[in-house]
Structure formats: structure tokens, C-alpha cells
């Protein structure tokens, strides 16, 4: 079981860490032990009060009042430890009031027959106790106020006596006693201030240590343990019970970035606090909830009897996070991705367990989010490969590992080579040919796609310039990413690539995929219209795969549509799927005729697909049935042989 960390106390402003408060509570035992002796002394004073042979009624009354008050304070502190502060304050004030009133009583209203000096000596040897009670106050301002007020009142009363000639004449010896009393009073006053200063210095030093510990071990936003505290507690669990089974659940909130970006960081912080509270409320006693960073949390569940219990805990987390959160008058929803690593199977130290749980969580994120994944060794191998590819991709272009393949696009009516599509390829020194589906998302995540895409645009235009001398009118299509389109310099880079290759604008076509336009088209519509105005072709790639393709036809200056290979695959199938594929193809072709769009079928692989497309009147096609993507040198050979004549002969016969 993980030991819970104690929350930070809320205390006074001049004791921010609660260190003095803790000492103050520890004085309760001393208070409870000492006060009875004071009460006993007061009661004995009442019993033996007969100075000069006649009892002093003031002392009898005052002693009884003080004894009653101290008894009440003793009972209250015994029953309610939190009342210690009030008890100390009341005792200090009560003692101070007694001495001040006693001094005034002795100097100005003492009954005849009583000796003033003896009366003063009888009580005022207790005077340092007032200062002791004052510096025990937890608040420095209160401690100074009690000490200064007491000293000032004693001094003022003494001065009033000394300035009265008649009183001095009646009690000449008292003048020296009062001078001695006030001089003696200055010593405990100075000591009290010195002790208060020492107490403040101790409080500051303790506060610095406490805050340093808090910054090092506590997440200041949510109050949960932070990564350092989590690792320490997890290591303690492993060392305390090496044979125990525990699960480390690594959580990442899905969609939190959207809340942060749209509602602001204050709302994001408020959401994190709500999530932290939900997680703590959903866990079992003894489970540890910590915040790693950002929107990542970790739950450590110990004492598990089986792996299935970790699944139960994960379901609790899903239930807790999936309920709507009330924030700023609105209800917001979140989901969570969870990766799980087990002690001892998946690691025997805190960092290994956390790394493996993080790896499993990352696999969930890559698979669509909002799910649960248990760690397995193949996850590490996958992440190792990904990390190496991310690192090597930064220098792949410089090291000439990135190159362009070109896939021919043929006219379905006569087999003429109309254009070629430039496709990025990466030949990795260790892994060989890396799929574009693997490395292009990495380039987009890192931002490297801007540089790589810019190079592809320049290289494709340069290569096309050499082919157009043999095949006039040949075009090249280049895929464009969302990051490229978002660059202010994109328009200029396209114009420069055409000028450097001495190509007309209509020799270039830019292919825009569904993913490229997913973030919205408002910011790029002007750029695309400007390029289309120059004559650059704009094509919608993978048309029919996404939900917003028709809206893009309406909103963008499109002149060509490239039908997704999934639809092309369907129309060549012998099952029921052709009914859907044919309906889609007929609808797209009909729309194209009305909008004067060129239709290109992608991924044509079989004769059946070719025949269907030909009978439907599809304009152009590309795919392995005609030609696989090939290096530029092979395209040069194809161009030199007259384009698609040999390929078309095979396809048409």
C-alpha cells in the first residue's frame, strides 16, 4: 500500500508553512502539565493570604478569578486541542491585566494597614511569566503587542505615581521600588523581543525548507504528488514489499488541448483540478494518484491479486473522466487513454515501470485514443524504431536518403501519358525502404514536412522540365501538406519552383488530401485561388474517403478529383460491394460533368477495375495495373518510348 502524503496546513500569514503552528500544538502538553501548578499556587495564595495580619481582599478575589479562568482554559484545551491558541492568548492577557490592576491598586487605593512594598513583592516576582506567555503566541504581531502593552501600562502607572508629589511624600520608599521594578521590567521585555526575532528567523528557515520540499514533491496546481514524489513513493513500495503485485496506470487526457486552446489556460487549469478530484474520488484506499505534467496523470494501484483488478481500476477511471465536467456554466466532455505496466513483470524499478506504462499509453493514442493497453515488449521495439526514424528524418534530406518516385497517370480514352504523380520515398540506412505512411506523419508532427515538401516541389518541377521536351503538355502533381499551405511563403515558393524550371503554371497540379484540409480552409482559400488564377491545377486527393469532400468542391477552386482507391477497389469486386462502388463512381462522374472537373481513378490494380472504369467513362487512371511508382530515370525511359503505348496495349487487349 502506498502511504498517503499529508496535505499542507492552512495557517497564518506570518507562519505560511505551519511550522510554528506545529510547535504551538506541541506546547499543549506543556500547557496542560504546568497550568495545574499555577492554579495550585493561586489557591495556596488564597489560603495563606494574611499579610500584615489582615487579608488582602483584592488578592483573594483576583486569585480566585485567575484560578477559575486557568481551570476553564485547562478544560477547554484538554477537550479541544485546537483551542490552544485562544487559551494561550487569554492566559497571557489575563495575567497582564492582573499585574496592571494590582499595581494600580497598590499605588493608589491600597487600604490602610497593608504594606505597599510587601504587596508588590508578593505578586510581582511572577511578572516575567507575562512575557513568557507573550512570546509563546504563534503570531509575532500578537506576541509583540502583548509584551509592549504590558510594559507600557506598567510604565505609565509608575510614572503617574512618581509625578504626584503627595503620593511620593506618603510612600517615599515606593519611588525606588518602582524605578527598580521598571528597570527590571525592561530585561524580560528585551529578552521577549529577542526570542520573537529568533522565532521569526526559525520560521523563515523552516518555510524555505518546507517550500523547497513542496516544490520538489508536490504539483502546485492540483496538490497531487508530482513525478519526483511518485518515483520516490513507488521505489518505497518496491523496496518495502518486493514480492507485491502492483499496477502503474499512465493516463493522458484526450482533447484537453482543445479546451486549453479554445477556453484559455485558466479554464484548462480548472479542468485539471476537476480531473484530479475525480481521480482521487474514484480510487481505492491506498492507491496513489499523481500528476506527471500537462494533462498526464499516473495511478499506482498496489496489493493486486490479479491483472484483472487493474482492468477494474481502469474502468473506474474511464467512468470518472467520461462524466461531463461543469466548467464556466458549460458541460464539457473528456476521454482518456490509459497504458498499464505491472510490477514485477514489466519492471522492477519506478522509472522502468513508468516508461513502459507511458509506452503502452502512447500506443493507445496512436490507435485512436480513449482506450486501454497493457504493456508488451513489442511496444518498446516499435517506439525505439519510431524514435530512431524521428531522429534520422532530420538529416535524411541532407544525406540524400529522400528521393522522388513518379507514378504515371494515363488517359483512359487512348492511353496517352497525361501526367505523373510525385511521391516521396525514404531509403533508410538501417531499415531500408520506409513506408510513406510511416515517415510522412512523423515529418508533419515535427514540422520537417515544410522543408521536405518544399524540396519535393522544386525537384518535381525540375524533373518535369526535362520530360516536357519529349512529351509536351505533360504535367506533374505534387502532394501538399497542411503545414506547407499554412506558410505565408507557400505561394511564392510555388511560383519560384515554376520559374526555376521554366515551366508554365498549368504544368503543375497540387494534390490536397482530406487530412490537409481538415483544419479548415478559410486561411488557405485565398492562396489556392491565387495559384489557380495563375493556372496551377488544384486536385482533391482521396475523394470520397472523408466526410467533407463535397463541401470542398463547393468552397475551393478545384479542377480535378482523384477518386480514393477504396472506391476503385469496390467496383472490381464480385461481391455486393460493387453496388455501392458503382453508385459512388456514377455519382462522382455525373458531378464532374456538371462542374467540368477531370476525374482520376487511383489504385487501379486489376483488369476488372479497368474495364468498369472504361465503361463508365472515367477520364484518367493510375495504379499498379498500368505502372508502379518508379524512379525518374525509368519515367525518362517511358517518355522516350512514346509514353503509355506498350502499357496501354496490354491493358486494352
XYZ file of C-alpha atoms in Angstrom:
653
model
C 0.000 0.000 0.000
C 1.231 3.498 -0.865
C 1.377 5.802 2.135
C -0.619 8.971 1.513
C 1.166 12.276 1.834
C -0.244 14.699 4.376
C -1.839 17.848 2.959
C -0.317 21.220 3.688
C -1.986 23.047 6.605
C -3.554 26.433 6.133
C -2.190 28.785 8.806
C -1.447 32.427 9.495
C 0.186 34.739 7.020
C 3.344 35.110 9.164
C 3.572 31.334 9.542
C 3.000 30.200 5.923
C 4.271 26.696 6.353
C 2.526 25.767 9.610
C 5.890 25.088 11.298
C 5.146 27.347 14.279
C 1.626 26.021 14.361
C 3.018 22.517 14.757
C 5.276 23.629 17.617
C 2.387 25.555 19.082
C 0.268 22.401 19.143
C 3.131 20.519 20.767
C 3.089 23.046 23.630
C -0.339 21.784 24.546
C 1.187 19.042 26.672
C 3.381 21.568 28.471
C 0.387 23.838 28.999
C -1.725 21.008 30.399
C 1.107 19.964 32.728
C 2.134 23.405 34.012
C -1.210 25.184 34.408
C -2.328 22.957 37.340
C 0.729 24.141 39.311
C -0.271 27.745 38.657
C -3.803 27.018 39.804
C -2.437 25.329 42.919
C -0.201 28.331 43.640
C -3.124 30.719 43.357
C -5.286 28.613 45.677
C -2.492 28.412 48.215
C -2.145 32.169 47.948
C -5.813 32.487 48.858
C -5.427 30.164 51.843
C -2.359 31.903 53.219
C -3.301 35.455 52.282
C -2.800 37.379 55.553
C -0.011 39.903 55.029
C 0.351 42.284 57.967
C -2.109 40.168 59.839
C -5.033 41.237 57.644
C -6.041 39.525 54.384
C -5.882 41.479 51.127
C -9.358 41.190 49.629
C -8.102 42.191 46.164
C -5.653 39.305 46.075
C -8.243 36.844 47.345
C -10.721 37.894 44.667
C -8.133 38.168 41.863
C -6.528 34.830 42.741
C -9.888 33.081 42.668
C -10.788 34.711 39.324
C -7.415 33.772 37.846
C -7.630 30.216 39.185
C -11.128 29.846 37.730
C -10.005 31.202 34.360
C -6.966 28.930 34.248
C -9.102 25.939 35.200
C -11.520 26.764 32.397
C -8.615 27.114 29.959
C -7.207 23.756 31.103
C -10.527 22.020 30.490
C -11.036 23.640 27.089
C -7.531 22.760 25.890
C -7.973 19.208 27.148
C -11.255 18.764 25.288
C -10.412 20.854 22.197
C -6.727 20.883 21.240
C -7.451 23.413 18.500
C -8.361 25.943 21.214
C -4.747 26.092 22.372
C -4.191 29.447 20.694
C -7.164 31.062 22.399
C -6.113 29.589 25.737
C -2.580 30.952 25.475
C -3.816 34.366 24.423
C -6.415 34.552 27.174
C -3.921 33.415 29.815
C -1.336 35.999 28.724
C -3.895 38.815 28.644
C -5.427 37.718 31.947
C -2.057 37.636 33.689
C -1.116 41.019 32.272
C -4.412 42.581 33.356
C -3.948 41.164 36.874
C -0.494 42.703 37.285
C -1.523 46.093 35.834
C -4.638 46.317 38.005
C -2.693 45.065 41.052
C -0.056 47.759 40.525
C -2.708 50.491 40.276
C -4.488 49.065 43.301
C -1.327 49.038 45.439
C -0.199 52.512 44.404
C -3.483 54.380 44.530
C -6.183 52.527 46.551
C -4.355 50.242 48.987
C -6.314 50.019 52.265
C -4.691 51.315 55.416
C -2.763 48.768 57.362
C -1.322 46.991 54.320
C 2.329 47.383 53.329
C 2.627 48.506 49.691
C 6.176 47.212 49.232
C 5.226 43.822 50.628
C 2.159 43.667 48.399
C 4.282 44.423 45.345
C 6.935 41.899 46.272
C 4.312 39.256 46.941
C 2.993 39.240 43.381
C 5.473 40.860 41.025
C 8.150 38.195 41.186
C 5.715 36.386 38.809
C 5.965 39.284 36.349
C 8.347 37.520 33.845
C 5.584 34.959 33.322
C 3.598 37.542 31.357
C 6.473 37.902 28.894
C 6.898 34.163 28.662
C 3.224 33.815 27.791
C 3.536 36.621 25.221
C 6.374 35.127 23.190
C 4.552 31.801 23.164
C 1.863 33.405 20.981
C 2.105 31.904 17.454
C 1.681 35.239 15.699
C 4.629 37.612 16.076
C 2.417 40.697 15.932
C 0.289 39.384 18.802
C 3.366 38.487 20.852
C 4.883 41.965 20.464
C 1.550 43.644 21.165
C 1.073 41.794 24.482
C 4.644 42.500 25.647
C 4.645 46.186 24.629
C 1.160 46.852 26.036
C 2.074 45.285 29.371
C 5.385 47.142 29.690
C 3.794 50.418 28.643
C 0.925 50.164 31.131
C 3.287 49.300 33.983
C 5.479 52.247 32.992
C 2.569 54.698 32.705
C 1.090 53.716 36.061
C 4.512 54.021 37.699
C 5.064 57.416 36.068
C 1.683 58.632 37.272
C 2.712 57.749 40.841
C 6.164 59.317 40.547
C 4.765 62.575 39.149
C 2.411 63.028 42.125
C 4.312 64.840 44.969
C 1.665 63.967 47.541
C 1.884 60.229 46.856
C 5.657 60.333 46.860
C 5.567 62.061 50.225
C 3.256 59.422 51.669
C 5.273 56.488 50.307
C 8.857 57.666 49.787
C 10.293 54.162 49.587
C 7.950 53.172 46.772
C 9.634 55.543 44.334
C 12.816 53.461 44.470
C 10.817 50.252 44.275
C 9.012 51.442 41.139
C 12.248 52.543 39.482
C 13.729 49.153 40.251
C 10.565 47.417 39.005
C 10.602 49.236 35.654
C 14.312 48.675 35.157
C 13.804 45.016 35.917
C 10.787 45.011 33.594
C 12.973 46.144 30.673
C 15.093 42.991 30.851
C 12.323 40.437 30.143
C 10.878 42.871 27.562
C 14.186 42.915 25.663
C 14.522 39.145 26.011
C 10.990 38.706 24.701
C 11.767 40.729 21.574
C 14.976 38.776 21.049
C 13.135 35.473 21.376
C 10.450 36.675 18.955
C 13.189 37.578 16.442
C 14.727 34.126 16.831
C 11.308 32.577 16.402
C 10.764 34.544 13.179
C 14.172 33.522 11.849
C 13.353 29.920 12.622
C 10.002 30.281 10.883
C 11.649 31.725 7.757
C 14.240 28.950 7.635
C 11.569 26.330 8.150
C 9.388 27.971 5.497
C 12.209 27.866 2.969
C 12.817 24.190 3.672
C 9.107 23.445 3.519
C 8.578 25.321 0.251
C 11.633 23.691 -1.275
C 10.202 20.309 -0.315
C 6.788 21.281 -1.627
C 8.140 22.469 -4.968
C 10.169 19.288 -5.219
C 7.404 16.840 -4.307
C 4.006 18.431 -4.908
C 2.188 19.577 -8.010
C 1.253 23.135 -7.123
C -1.840 23.249 -9.342
C -3.669 20.116 -8.218
C -1.976 19.428 -4.879
C -1.179 15.890 -6.053
C 2.290 14.340 -5.739
C 4.485 15.247 -8.700
C 6.768 12.991 -10.737
C 9.593 13.135 -8.205
C 7.325 12.212 -5.309
C 5.689 9.491 -7.409
C 9.018 7.868 -8.237
C 10.080 8.059 -4.590
C 6.838 6.505 -3.319
C 6.947 3.820 -5.991
C 10.526 2.927 -5.081
C 9.483 2.781 -1.417
C 6.695 0.356 -2.334
C 9.079 -1.853 -4.309
C 11.675 -1.852 -1.529
C 9.168 -2.363 1.272
C 7.420 -5.333 -0.315
C 9.491 -6.752 -3.207
C 7.077 -9.604 -3.885
C 3.949 -7.478 -4.115
C 1.965 -7.077 -7.320
C 1.084 -3.550 -8.359
C -0.081 -1.783 -11.489
C 1.100 1.568 -12.831
C -1.615 3.213 -14.956
C -0.391 6.085 -17.130
C -3.222 8.450 -18.130
C -3.361 11.070 -20.866
C -6.469 13.223 -21.329
C -7.815 13.172 -24.896
C -8.979 16.518 -26.208
C -7.537 18.591 -23.375
C -5.503 20.723 -25.787
C -8.708 21.836 -27.486
C -10.082 23.075 -24.147
C -6.823 24.860 -23.392
C -6.670 26.496 -26.816
C -10.326 27.497 -27.085
C -11.228 28.422 -23.489
C -7.838 29.601 -22.262
C -5.263 28.323 -19.804
C -7.267 29.356 -16.738
C -10.107 27.089 -17.817
C -7.587 24.394 -18.637
C -6.117 24.623 -15.142
C -9.594 24.471 -13.619
C -10.317 21.353 -15.681
C -7.121 19.685 -14.454
C -8.155 20.337 -10.853
C -11.573 18.789 -11.503
C -9.958 15.746 -13.106
C -7.583 15.373 -10.159
C -10.512 15.450 -7.723
C -12.437 12.887 -9.805
C -9.463 10.535 -9.939
C -8.847 10.731 -6.198
C -12.503 10.064 -5.513
C -12.578 7.050 -7.817
C -9.559 5.249 -6.394
C -9.389 2.690 -3.616
C -7.897 3.454 -0.218
C -4.143 3.197 -0.523
C -3.980 3.863 -4.277
C -1.746 6.765 -5.276
C -2.779 9.444 -7.780
C -0.042 11.744 -9.112
C 0.272 14.335 -11.846
C 3.211 13.883 -14.180
C 2.967 17.032 -16.317
C 0.464 18.808 -18.526
C -2.565 16.551 -18.930
C -0.790 13.368 -17.830
C -1.618 11.576 -14.583
C -0.449 8.323 -13.029
C -2.307 5.940 -10.724
C -0.372 3.343 -8.724
C -2.592 0.519 -7.519
C -0.893 -1.838 -5.067
C -1.906 -5.104 -3.447
C -3.402 -6.568 -6.621
C -4.284 -10.248 -6.661
C -4.596 -10.470 -10.453
C -4.145 -8.459 -13.636
C -7.910 -8.266 -13.986
C -8.071 -5.904 -10.999
C -6.072 -3.360 -12.980
C -8.799 -3.517 -15.612
C -11.398 -2.798 -12.926
C -9.413 0.234 -11.774
C -9.126 1.418 -15.389
C -12.919 1.165 -15.738
C -13.276 3.354 -12.649
C -11.032 5.914 -14.313
C -12.995 5.777 -17.584
C -16.251 6.232 -15.664
C -14.861 9.144 -13.637
C -13.445 11.026 -16.612
C -16.260 10.325 -19.068
C -18.910 12.079 -16.951
C -19.435 15.696 -18.114
C -17.451 18.379 -16.294
C -19.171 21.592 -15.309
C -16.893 24.495 -16.233
C -17.820 28.165 -16.567
C -21.501 27.338 -16.865
C -20.973 24.741 -19.586
C -20.699 20.972 -19.620
C -17.521 19.673 -21.225
C -16.582 16.102 -22.044
C -13.214 14.359 -21.973
C -11.919 10.892 -22.712
C -8.716 9.286 -21.503
C -6.055 6.983 -22.920
C -4.545 4.552 -20.410
C -1.394 2.451 -20.554
C -0.696 -0.158 -17.876
C 2.555 -1.733 -16.689
C 2.733 -4.350 -13.931
C 5.142 -4.852 -11.064
C 7.145 -7.082 -11.188
C 6.529 -8.456 -14.717
C 7.139 -5.233 -16.649
C 9.851 -3.711 -14.473
C 11.344 -3.766 -11.002
C 12.099 -0.070 -10.595
C 9.973 3.059 -10.766
C 11.415 4.607 -13.924
C 11.135 1.417 -15.944
C 7.527 0.901 -14.895
C 6.617 4.480 -15.731
C 8.365 4.303 -19.101
C 6.612 1.075 -20.026
C 3.198 2.356 -18.925
C 3.840 5.526 -20.939
C 4.742 3.413 -23.986
C 1.503 1.461 -23.688
C -0.476 4.699 -23.340
C 1.207 6.110 -26.430
C 0.144 3.043 -28.393
C -3.461 3.801 -27.372
C -3.084 7.384 -28.605
C -1.757 6.144 -31.933
C -4.644 3.682 -32.253
C -7.433 6.212 -31.918
C -7.358 7.234 -28.228
C -9.943 6.577 -25.493
C -8.797 3.062 -24.710
C -6.669 0.770 -22.575
C -3.457 -1.013 -23.485
C -1.248 -3.317 -21.423
C 2.480 -3.071 -21.931
C 4.259 -5.715 -24.000
C 7.888 -5.837 -25.209
C 6.935 -5.295 -28.853
C 5.705 -1.814 -27.895
C 9.236 -0.866 -26.897
C 10.615 -2.128 -30.184
C 8.025 -0.075 -32.077
C 8.806 3.058 -30.086
C 12.537 2.526 -30.492
C 12.068 2.385 -34.260
C 9.860 5.466 -34.196
C 12.376 7.396 -32.111
C 15.220 6.458 -34.460
C 13.182 7.435 -37.511
C 12.258 10.779 -35.949
C 15.913 11.478 -35.253
C 17.227 10.346 -38.646
C 14.485 12.140 -40.570
C 16.082 15.468 -39.621
C 19.128 14.691 -41.759
C 17.606 12.332 -44.343
C 17.163 15.056 -46.959
C 20.687 16.356 -46.463
C 22.089 12.819 -46.708
C 20.123 12.242 -49.956
C 18.088 9.402 -48.448
C 14.842 11.114 -49.511
C 14.003 10.779 -53.191
C 11.003 11.062 -55.500
C 9.236 8.237 -57.269
C 6.761 9.011 -60.040
C 3.596 7.125 -60.900
C 2.246 7.655 -64.427
C -1.346 8.798 -64.939
C -2.895 7.710 -68.239
C -5.782 8.939 -70.323
C -8.462 6.222 -70.241
C -9.590 7.003 -73.791
C -6.360 6.488 -75.734
C -3.627 5.551 -73.236
C -1.756 8.825 -73.525
C 0.580 9.659 -70.660
C -1.016 12.818 -69.242
C 0.825 13.390 -66.007
C 2.970 11.841 -63.296
C 2.390 11.995 -59.552
C 5.495 12.751 -57.470
C 5.675 10.504 -54.405
C 8.131 10.830 -51.511
C 10.323 7.831 -50.719
C 12.877 7.251 -47.961
C 15.684 4.722 -48.127
C 16.847 4.394 -44.513
C 20.398 3.088 -43.945
C 19.208 0.608 -41.302
C 15.548 -0.113 -42.039
C 15.669 0.096 -45.823
C 12.596 1.445 -47.608
C 10.387 3.182 -45.043
C 6.708 3.454 -45.959
C 5.419 6.978 -46.614
C 2.517 6.110 -44.300
C 5.101 5.836 -41.531
C 7.530 8.675 -42.135
C 5.265 11.405 -43.554
C 3.191 11.647 -40.319
C 6.495 11.914 -38.413
C 7.593 14.734 -40.690
C 4.266 16.505 -40.184
C 4.453 16.181 -36.394
C 8.000 17.572 -36.291
C 7.376 20.309 -38.873
C 10.038 18.863 -41.150
C 7.425 18.319 -43.859
C 7.732 22.018 -44.758
C 11.363 21.587 -45.791
C 10.851 18.157 -47.349
C 7.713 19.262 -49.189
C 9.446 22.378 -50.489
C 12.288 20.259 -51.841
C 9.800 17.839 -53.457
C 8.065 20.724 -55.212
C 11.347 22.092 -56.585
C 12.661 18.652 -57.630
C 9.409 17.559 -59.313
C 9.268 20.754 -61.357
C 12.949 20.436 -62.316
C 12.464 16.837 -63.442
C 9.307 17.660 -65.392
C 11.195 20.318 -67.335
C 13.396 17.635 -68.932
C 10.417 15.400 -69.847
C 8.234 18.047 -71.455
C 10.664 18.407 -74.326
C 9.602 14.899 -75.439
C 6.011 14.899 -74.174
C 4.623 18.436 -74.482
C 1.734 19.066 -72.152
C 2.915 16.526 -69.559
C 2.027 17.626 -66.024
C 3.314 16.711 -62.570
C 1.157 16.503 -59.457
C 2.692 17.102 -56.022
C 1.065 16.346 -52.682
C 0.884 19.325 -50.321
C 0.571 19.137 -46.523
C -1.459 21.405 -44.263
C 1.727 22.852 -42.748
C 3.010 23.831 -46.180
C -0.246 25.532 -47.075
C -0.186 27.464 -43.797
C 3.208 29.023 -44.565
C 2.976 32.662 -45.717
C 5.750 31.925 -48.202
C 3.974 28.987 -49.868
C 2.561 30.981 -52.795
C 5.972 32.414 -53.555
C 7.676 29.017 -53.290
C 5.326 27.578 -55.931
C 5.953 30.476 -58.282
C 9.713 30.165 -57.784
C 9.698 26.400 -58.458
C 7.885 27.006 -61.771
C 10.200 29.852 -62.757
C 13.378 27.917 -61.882
C 12.226 25.007 -64.101
C 10.956 27.377 -66.829
C 7.504 25.767 -66.665
C 4.088 27.276 -67.313
C 1.746 27.297 -64.344
C -0.580 24.708 -65.872
C 2.269 22.154 -65.841
C 1.842 21.786 -62.065
C -1.011 20.264 -60.080
C -1.227 20.451 -56.291
C -2.953 17.492 -54.615
C -4.836 18.295 -51.402
C -5.839 15.373 -49.212
C -8.658 15.210 -46.661
C -6.121 15.471 -43.822
C -4.628 18.598 -45.385
C -7.980 20.394 -45.319
C -9.219 19.006 -42.003
C -8.110 22.049 -40.018
C -10.279 24.378 -42.104
C -9.935 26.109 -45.451
C -10.608 29.725 -44.551
C -6.923 30.594 -44.145
C -5.784 28.867 -47.357
C -8.645 29.644 -49.722
C -7.057 32.904 -50.852
C -3.702 31.230 -51.548
C -5.337 28.454 -53.582
C -7.432 30.897 -55.592
C -4.333 32.925 -56.353
C -2.487 29.842 -57.606
C -5.496 28.677 -59.593
C -5.646 32.114 -61.161
C -2.091 31.631 -62.391
C -3.108 28.341 -63.998
C -1.825 25.894 -61.370
C -4.110 22.857 -61.094
C -5.823 22.074 -57.788
C -6.942 18.475 -57.187
C -8.813 16.870 -54.303
C -6.954 13.681 -53.432
C -8.600 10.536 -51.998
C -12.020 11.919 -52.908
C -14.899 10.025 -51.309
C -12.910 8.868 -48.272
C -13.760 11.804 -45.995
C -16.995 13.460 -44.961
C -16.312 16.958 -46.231
C -15.261 16.248 -49.824
C -18.427 17.720 -51.367
C -18.085 20.897 -49.310
C -14.521 21.280 -50.592
C -15.783 21.055 -54.166
C -18.073 23.961 -53.418
C -15.600 26.106 -51.482
C -12.279 25.555 -53.278
C -11.071 26.352 -56.820
C -10.783 22.669 -57.741
C -10.308 21.490 -61.334
C -9.645 17.763 -60.743
C -10.796 14.996 -58.428
C -8.771 11.866 -57.631
C -11.117 9.075 -56.534
C -9.976 7.133 -53.457
C -8.549 3.672 -54.148
C -11.115 2.112 -51.766
C -13.946 3.036 -54.163
C -11.963 1.803 -57.171
C -11.350 -1.482 -55.351
C -15.075 -1.930 -54.698
C -16.143 -1.649 -58.328
C -13.936 -4.583 -59.333
C -15.223 -6.927 -56.627
C -17.554 -9.858 -57.318
C -19.462 -9.346 -54.076
C -22.226 -6.937 -53.145
C -19.748 -4.100 -52.696
C -19.747 -3.136 -56.402
C -23.298 -1.829 -55.997
C -22.021 0.812 -53.584
C -18.806 1.426 -55.539
C -20.648 1.752 -58.846
C -23.213 4.102 -57.330
C -20.417 6.263 -55.896
C -18.475 6.238 -59.160
C -21.526 7.141 -61.254
C -22.417 9.948 -58.844
C -18.874 11.352 -58.918
C -18.659 11.176 -62.715
C -22.050 12.848 -63.073
C -20.992 15.612 -60.700
C -17.726 16.024 -62.593
C -19.554 16.537 -65.904
C -21.694 19.290 -64.411
C -18.707 21.013 -62.730
C -16.297 20.446 -65.640
C -13.842 18.506 -63.458
C -11.246 15.967 -64.530
C -11.686 12.600 -62.792
C -8.648 10.438 -61.964
C -9.119 6.926 -60.558
C -6.367 5.934 -58.110
C -5.185 2.448 -57.219
C -6.276 0.565 -60.354
C -4.818 -2.923 -59.896
C -6.958 -5.389 -61.911
C -8.429 -5.823 -65.364
C -11.932 -5.876 -63.863
C -11.409 -2.459 -62.339
C -10.016 -1.137 -65.605
C -12.992 -2.449 -67.581
C -15.504 -0.904 -65.174
C -13.783 2.458 -65.253
C -13.522 2.385 -69.036
C -17.222 1.564 -69.462
C -18.203 4.334 -67.023
C -16.214 6.900 -68.968
C -13.610 7.725 -66.306
C -11.137 10.300 -67.650
C -7.797 9.151 -66.261
C -6.338 6.364 -64.108
C -3.205 5.343 -62.292
C -2.225 2.222 -60.397
C -0.125 -0.925 -60.438
C -2.204 -2.332 -63.313
C -0.537 0.289 -65.505
C 2.723 1.068 -63.746
C 4.129 1.097 -60.239
C 5.775 4.250 -58.885
C 9.220 4.422 -60.475
C 12.422 6.451 -60.263
C 12.784 9.450 -62.504
C 15.186 7.562 -64.807
C 12.500 4.954 -65.561
C 9.977 7.689 -66.352
C 12.532 9.131 -68.760
C 12.662 5.735 -70.496
C 8.866 5.583 -70.617
C 8.743 9.061 -72.114
C 11.393 8.150 -74.675
C 9.305 5.138 -75.797
C 6.313 7.302 -76.515
C 4.561 7.260 -73.173
C 1.974 4.585 -72.423
C 1.775 2.835 -75.779
C 3.087 -0.549 -74.581
C 1.263 -0.301 -71.254
C -1.982 0.636 -72.942
C -1.720 -2.205 -75.417
C -1.552 -4.675 -72.541
C -4.438 -3.015 -70.732
C -6.723 -2.723 -73.721
C -6.299 -6.244 -75.071
